[in-house]
XYZ file of C-alpha atoms in Angstrom:
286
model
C -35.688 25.361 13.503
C -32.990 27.341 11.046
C -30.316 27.790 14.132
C -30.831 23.855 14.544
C -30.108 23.015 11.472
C -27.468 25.582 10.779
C -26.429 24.427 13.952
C -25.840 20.465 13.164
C -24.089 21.981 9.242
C -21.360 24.144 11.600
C -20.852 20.510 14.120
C -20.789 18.132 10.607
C -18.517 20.514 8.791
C -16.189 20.888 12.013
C -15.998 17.306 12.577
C -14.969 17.035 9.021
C -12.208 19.649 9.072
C -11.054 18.093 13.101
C -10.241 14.949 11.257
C -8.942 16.572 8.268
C -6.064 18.210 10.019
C -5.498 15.199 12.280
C -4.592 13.792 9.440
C -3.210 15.873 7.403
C -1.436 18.049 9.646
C 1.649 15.431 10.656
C 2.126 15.065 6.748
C 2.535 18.784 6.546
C 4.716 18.936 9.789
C 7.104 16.710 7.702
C 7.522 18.570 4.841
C 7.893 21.961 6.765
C 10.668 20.756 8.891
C 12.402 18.837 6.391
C 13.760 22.030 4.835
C 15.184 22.359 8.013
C 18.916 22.001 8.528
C 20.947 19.412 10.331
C 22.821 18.718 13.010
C 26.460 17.493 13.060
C 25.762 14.741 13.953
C 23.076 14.196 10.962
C 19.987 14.826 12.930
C 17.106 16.995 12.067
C 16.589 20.171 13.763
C 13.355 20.098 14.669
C 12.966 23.736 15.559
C 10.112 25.412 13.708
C 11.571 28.643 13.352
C 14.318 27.110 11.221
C 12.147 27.063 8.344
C 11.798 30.607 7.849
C 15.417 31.393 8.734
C 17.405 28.739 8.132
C 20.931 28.488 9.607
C 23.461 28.580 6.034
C 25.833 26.562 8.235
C 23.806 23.916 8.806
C 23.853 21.055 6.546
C 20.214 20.440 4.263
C 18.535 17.406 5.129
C 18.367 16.778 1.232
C 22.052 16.980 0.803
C 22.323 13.984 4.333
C 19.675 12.357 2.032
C 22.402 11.788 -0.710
C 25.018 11.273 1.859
C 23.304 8.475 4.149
C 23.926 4.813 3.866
C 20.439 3.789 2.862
C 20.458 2.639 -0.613
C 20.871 -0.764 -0.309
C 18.121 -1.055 2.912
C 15.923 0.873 -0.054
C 16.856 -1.352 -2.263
C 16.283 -4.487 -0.130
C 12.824 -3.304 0.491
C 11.980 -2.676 -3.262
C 12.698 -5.816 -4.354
C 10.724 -7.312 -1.570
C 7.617 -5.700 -2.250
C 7.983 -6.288 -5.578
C 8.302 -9.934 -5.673
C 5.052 -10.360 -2.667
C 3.223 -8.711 -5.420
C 4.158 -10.939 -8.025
C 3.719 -13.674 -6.023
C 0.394 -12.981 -3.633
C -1.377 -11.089 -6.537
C -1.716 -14.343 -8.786
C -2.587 -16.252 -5.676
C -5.103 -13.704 -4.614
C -6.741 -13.829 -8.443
C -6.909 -17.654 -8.322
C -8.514 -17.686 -4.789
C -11.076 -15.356 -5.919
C -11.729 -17.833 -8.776
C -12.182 -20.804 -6.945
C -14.497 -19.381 -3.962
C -16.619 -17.637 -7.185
C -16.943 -21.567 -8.211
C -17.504 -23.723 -4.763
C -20.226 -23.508 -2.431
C -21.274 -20.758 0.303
C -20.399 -22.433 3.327
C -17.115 -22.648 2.107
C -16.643 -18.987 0.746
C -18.214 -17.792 3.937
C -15.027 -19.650 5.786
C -12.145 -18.742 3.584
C -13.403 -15.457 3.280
C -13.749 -15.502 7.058
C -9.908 -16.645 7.608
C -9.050 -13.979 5.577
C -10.746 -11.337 7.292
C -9.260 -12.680 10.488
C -5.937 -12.672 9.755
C -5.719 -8.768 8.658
C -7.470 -8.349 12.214
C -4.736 -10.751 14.358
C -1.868 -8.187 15.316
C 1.773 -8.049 13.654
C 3.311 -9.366 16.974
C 1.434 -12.895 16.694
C 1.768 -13.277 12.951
C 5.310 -12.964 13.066
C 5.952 -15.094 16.439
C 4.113 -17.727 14.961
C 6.023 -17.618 11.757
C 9.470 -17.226 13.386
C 8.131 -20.847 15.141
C 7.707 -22.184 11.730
C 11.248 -21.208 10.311
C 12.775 -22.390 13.102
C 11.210 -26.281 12.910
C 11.497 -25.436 9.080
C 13.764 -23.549 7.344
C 16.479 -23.042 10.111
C 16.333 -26.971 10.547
C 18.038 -27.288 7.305
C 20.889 -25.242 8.487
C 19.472 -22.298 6.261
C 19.697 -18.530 7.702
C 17.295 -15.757 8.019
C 17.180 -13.295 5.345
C 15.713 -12.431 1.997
C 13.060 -16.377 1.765
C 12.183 -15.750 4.932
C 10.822 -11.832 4.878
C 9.449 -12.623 1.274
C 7.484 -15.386 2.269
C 6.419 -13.807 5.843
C 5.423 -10.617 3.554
C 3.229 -12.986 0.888
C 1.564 -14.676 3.841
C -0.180 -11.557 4.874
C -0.374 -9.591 1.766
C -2.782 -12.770 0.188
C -5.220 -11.284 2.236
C -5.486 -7.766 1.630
C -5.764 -8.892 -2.185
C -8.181 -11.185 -1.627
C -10.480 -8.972 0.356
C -10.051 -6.327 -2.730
C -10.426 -8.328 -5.434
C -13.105 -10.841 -4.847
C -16.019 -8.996 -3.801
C -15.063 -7.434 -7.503
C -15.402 -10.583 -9.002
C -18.786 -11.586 -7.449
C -20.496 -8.652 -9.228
C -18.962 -10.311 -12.727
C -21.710 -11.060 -15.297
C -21.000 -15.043 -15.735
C -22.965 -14.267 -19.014
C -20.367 -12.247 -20.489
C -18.097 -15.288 -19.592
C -20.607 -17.787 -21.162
C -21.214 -15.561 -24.252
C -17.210 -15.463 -24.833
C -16.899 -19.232 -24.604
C -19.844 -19.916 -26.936
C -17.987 -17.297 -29.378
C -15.081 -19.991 -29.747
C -13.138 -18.379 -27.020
C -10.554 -20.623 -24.662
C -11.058 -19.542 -20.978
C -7.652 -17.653 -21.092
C -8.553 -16.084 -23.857
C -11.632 -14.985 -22.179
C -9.695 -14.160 -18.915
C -7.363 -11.565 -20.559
C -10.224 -10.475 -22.678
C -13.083 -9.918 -20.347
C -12.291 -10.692 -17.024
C -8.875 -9.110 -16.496
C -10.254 -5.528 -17.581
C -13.269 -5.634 -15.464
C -10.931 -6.641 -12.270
C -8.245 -4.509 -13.438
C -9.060 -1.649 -10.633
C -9.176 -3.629 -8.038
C -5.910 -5.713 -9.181
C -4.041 -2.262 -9.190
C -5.681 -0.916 -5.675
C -4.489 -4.414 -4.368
C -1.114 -3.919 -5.906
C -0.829 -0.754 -4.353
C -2.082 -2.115 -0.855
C 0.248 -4.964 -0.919
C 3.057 -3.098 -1.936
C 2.608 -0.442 0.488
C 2.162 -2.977 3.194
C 5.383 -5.068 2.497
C 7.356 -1.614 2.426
C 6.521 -0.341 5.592
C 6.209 -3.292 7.330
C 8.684 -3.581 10.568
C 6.744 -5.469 13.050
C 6.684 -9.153 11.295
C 10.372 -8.003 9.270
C 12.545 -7.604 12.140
C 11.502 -10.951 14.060
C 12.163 -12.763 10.290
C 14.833 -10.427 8.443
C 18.087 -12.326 9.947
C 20.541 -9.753 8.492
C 19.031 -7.824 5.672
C 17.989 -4.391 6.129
C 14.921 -2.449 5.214
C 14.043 1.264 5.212
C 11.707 0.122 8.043
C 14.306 -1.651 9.742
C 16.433 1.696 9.316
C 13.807 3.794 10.509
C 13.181 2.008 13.531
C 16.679 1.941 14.608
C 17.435 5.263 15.876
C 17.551 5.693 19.013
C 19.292 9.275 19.339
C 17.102 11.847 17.070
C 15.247 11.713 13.961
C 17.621 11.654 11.271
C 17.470 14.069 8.750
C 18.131 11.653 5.418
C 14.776 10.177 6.737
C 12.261 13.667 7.279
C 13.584 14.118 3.945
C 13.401 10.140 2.270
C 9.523 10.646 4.022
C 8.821 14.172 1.782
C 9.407 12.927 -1.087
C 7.300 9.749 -0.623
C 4.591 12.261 0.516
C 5.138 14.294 -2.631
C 5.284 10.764 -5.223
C 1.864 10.179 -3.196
C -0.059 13.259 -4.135
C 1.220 13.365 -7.189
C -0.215 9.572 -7.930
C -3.910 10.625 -6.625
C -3.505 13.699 -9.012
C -2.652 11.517 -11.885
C -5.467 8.660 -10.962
C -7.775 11.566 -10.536
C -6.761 13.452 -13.649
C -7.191 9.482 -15.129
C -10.760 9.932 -14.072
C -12.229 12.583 -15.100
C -10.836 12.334 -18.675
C -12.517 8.583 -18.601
C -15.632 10.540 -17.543
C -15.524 13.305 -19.973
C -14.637 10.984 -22.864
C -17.794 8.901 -22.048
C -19.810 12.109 -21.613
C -18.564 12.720 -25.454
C -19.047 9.521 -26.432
C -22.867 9.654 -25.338
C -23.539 13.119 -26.636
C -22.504 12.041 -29.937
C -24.582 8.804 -30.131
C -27.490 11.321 -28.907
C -26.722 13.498 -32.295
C -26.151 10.278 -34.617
C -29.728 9.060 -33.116
């Protein structure tokens, strides 16, 4: 009876650590080789034994990184992201608000149509909105570029907020909200006072999901981007070799990444040790 439990422990805890390094493991792959040098014709070497003796004659993949054309494709896809978030975020917020107020049947269905379009695949979303540019916006002798990606980009990121920020808003206490207005409270005044803070999480994990989405995206982007360029766009476009500007453009987003879950974490626990404080010392006053 031990060995079979000790047993299914060893097969849990090695499933665990399998998908931990399938994971993990391509992340660290990156970062190892991007200290790696270069080729002369920009591309990363990707020979392993590089890292631990580099060639000094080869070029570092951190000085291409400074060299390479991509700051305005970076640029382009900034600004992108940021505007879908301005944009689909307050859409997202007001959606939640009016499926929180009408009936079931028809929460069940918008909810529903929003759970189907994160599941319909890039390839159809972005046919079917190059069909509507072209009987649209390319009817009015206007080009592909910039309005079209932004508004392909908010069309898909409403969803992903949605889906974050409404289940959120279902566990709200409507009597805080009634006890505010009775106070002499408008309902802004009550939104920025008790219901932005209590969906201020899941505004910031949809923030981050939307923005992540719109800068990666390539799929949907390169049916609708005319001629601006993206760092997915750029990415996608070799066809010779992995360039080194982009092992090295991909460490440090790896590196901002961890460092943000270190900070939310850190964010945390000081929440949770301040509220641990906060208790103890009612407990004492009591």
């Amino acid at each position: 009876m031990f060995k079979m439990k000790s047993c299914k422990l060893w097969l849990r805890g090695s499933f665990f650590v399998i998908v931990l390094v399938l994971i993990y493991l391509p992340l660290i792959i990156v970062v190892l080789v991007s200290f790696n040098g270069s080729s002369t014709r920009g591309n990363i070497v990707l020979d392993f034994g590089n890292v631990l003796n580099p060639n000094p004659d080869a070029k570092s993949a951190y000085l291409r990184l400074g060299e390479a054309d991509f700051a305005i494709p970076l640029l382009n896809s900034v600004i992108i992201g940021l505007i879908t978030v301005i944009v689909s975020i307050p859409i997202a917020i007001m959606t939640a608000f009016a499926l929180l107020r009408s009936r079931q049947w028809l929460n069940k269905t918008v909810f529903g149509i929003a759970n189907f379009s994160l599941a319909t695949p890039d390839i159809i979303t972005g046919i079917s909105l190059v069909l509507l540019f072209a009987n649209t916006w390319l009817s009015f002798n206007q080009q592909l570029g910039f309005f079209t990606i932004i508004s392909s980009h908010i069309s898909f990121s409403v969803p992903y907020a949605l889906v974050l920020i409404y289940p959120k808003m279902q566990k709200l206490n409507r009597n805080l909200i009634l006890a505010s207005q009775d106070l002499g409270y408008s309902p802004i005044a009550t939104f920025f006072h008790i219901t932005l803070p209590y969906l201020l999480p899941s505004i910031l994990s949809a923030i981050l999901v939307v923005f992540a989405t719109s800068f990666d995206d390539y799929v949907i982007t390169s049916l609708v981007q005319g001629s601006v360029k993206t760092v997915a766009s750029e990415l996608y476009s070799f066809r010779k070799g992995i360039k080194a500007w982009a092992i090295a453009f991909g460490t440090i987003l790896i590196l901002v990444s961890i460092l943000a879950v270190l900070l939310v974490t850190l964010h945390k626990y000081l929440r949770f040790k301040h509220k641990e404080m906060l208790r103890v010392k009612q407990w004492k006053n009591s």
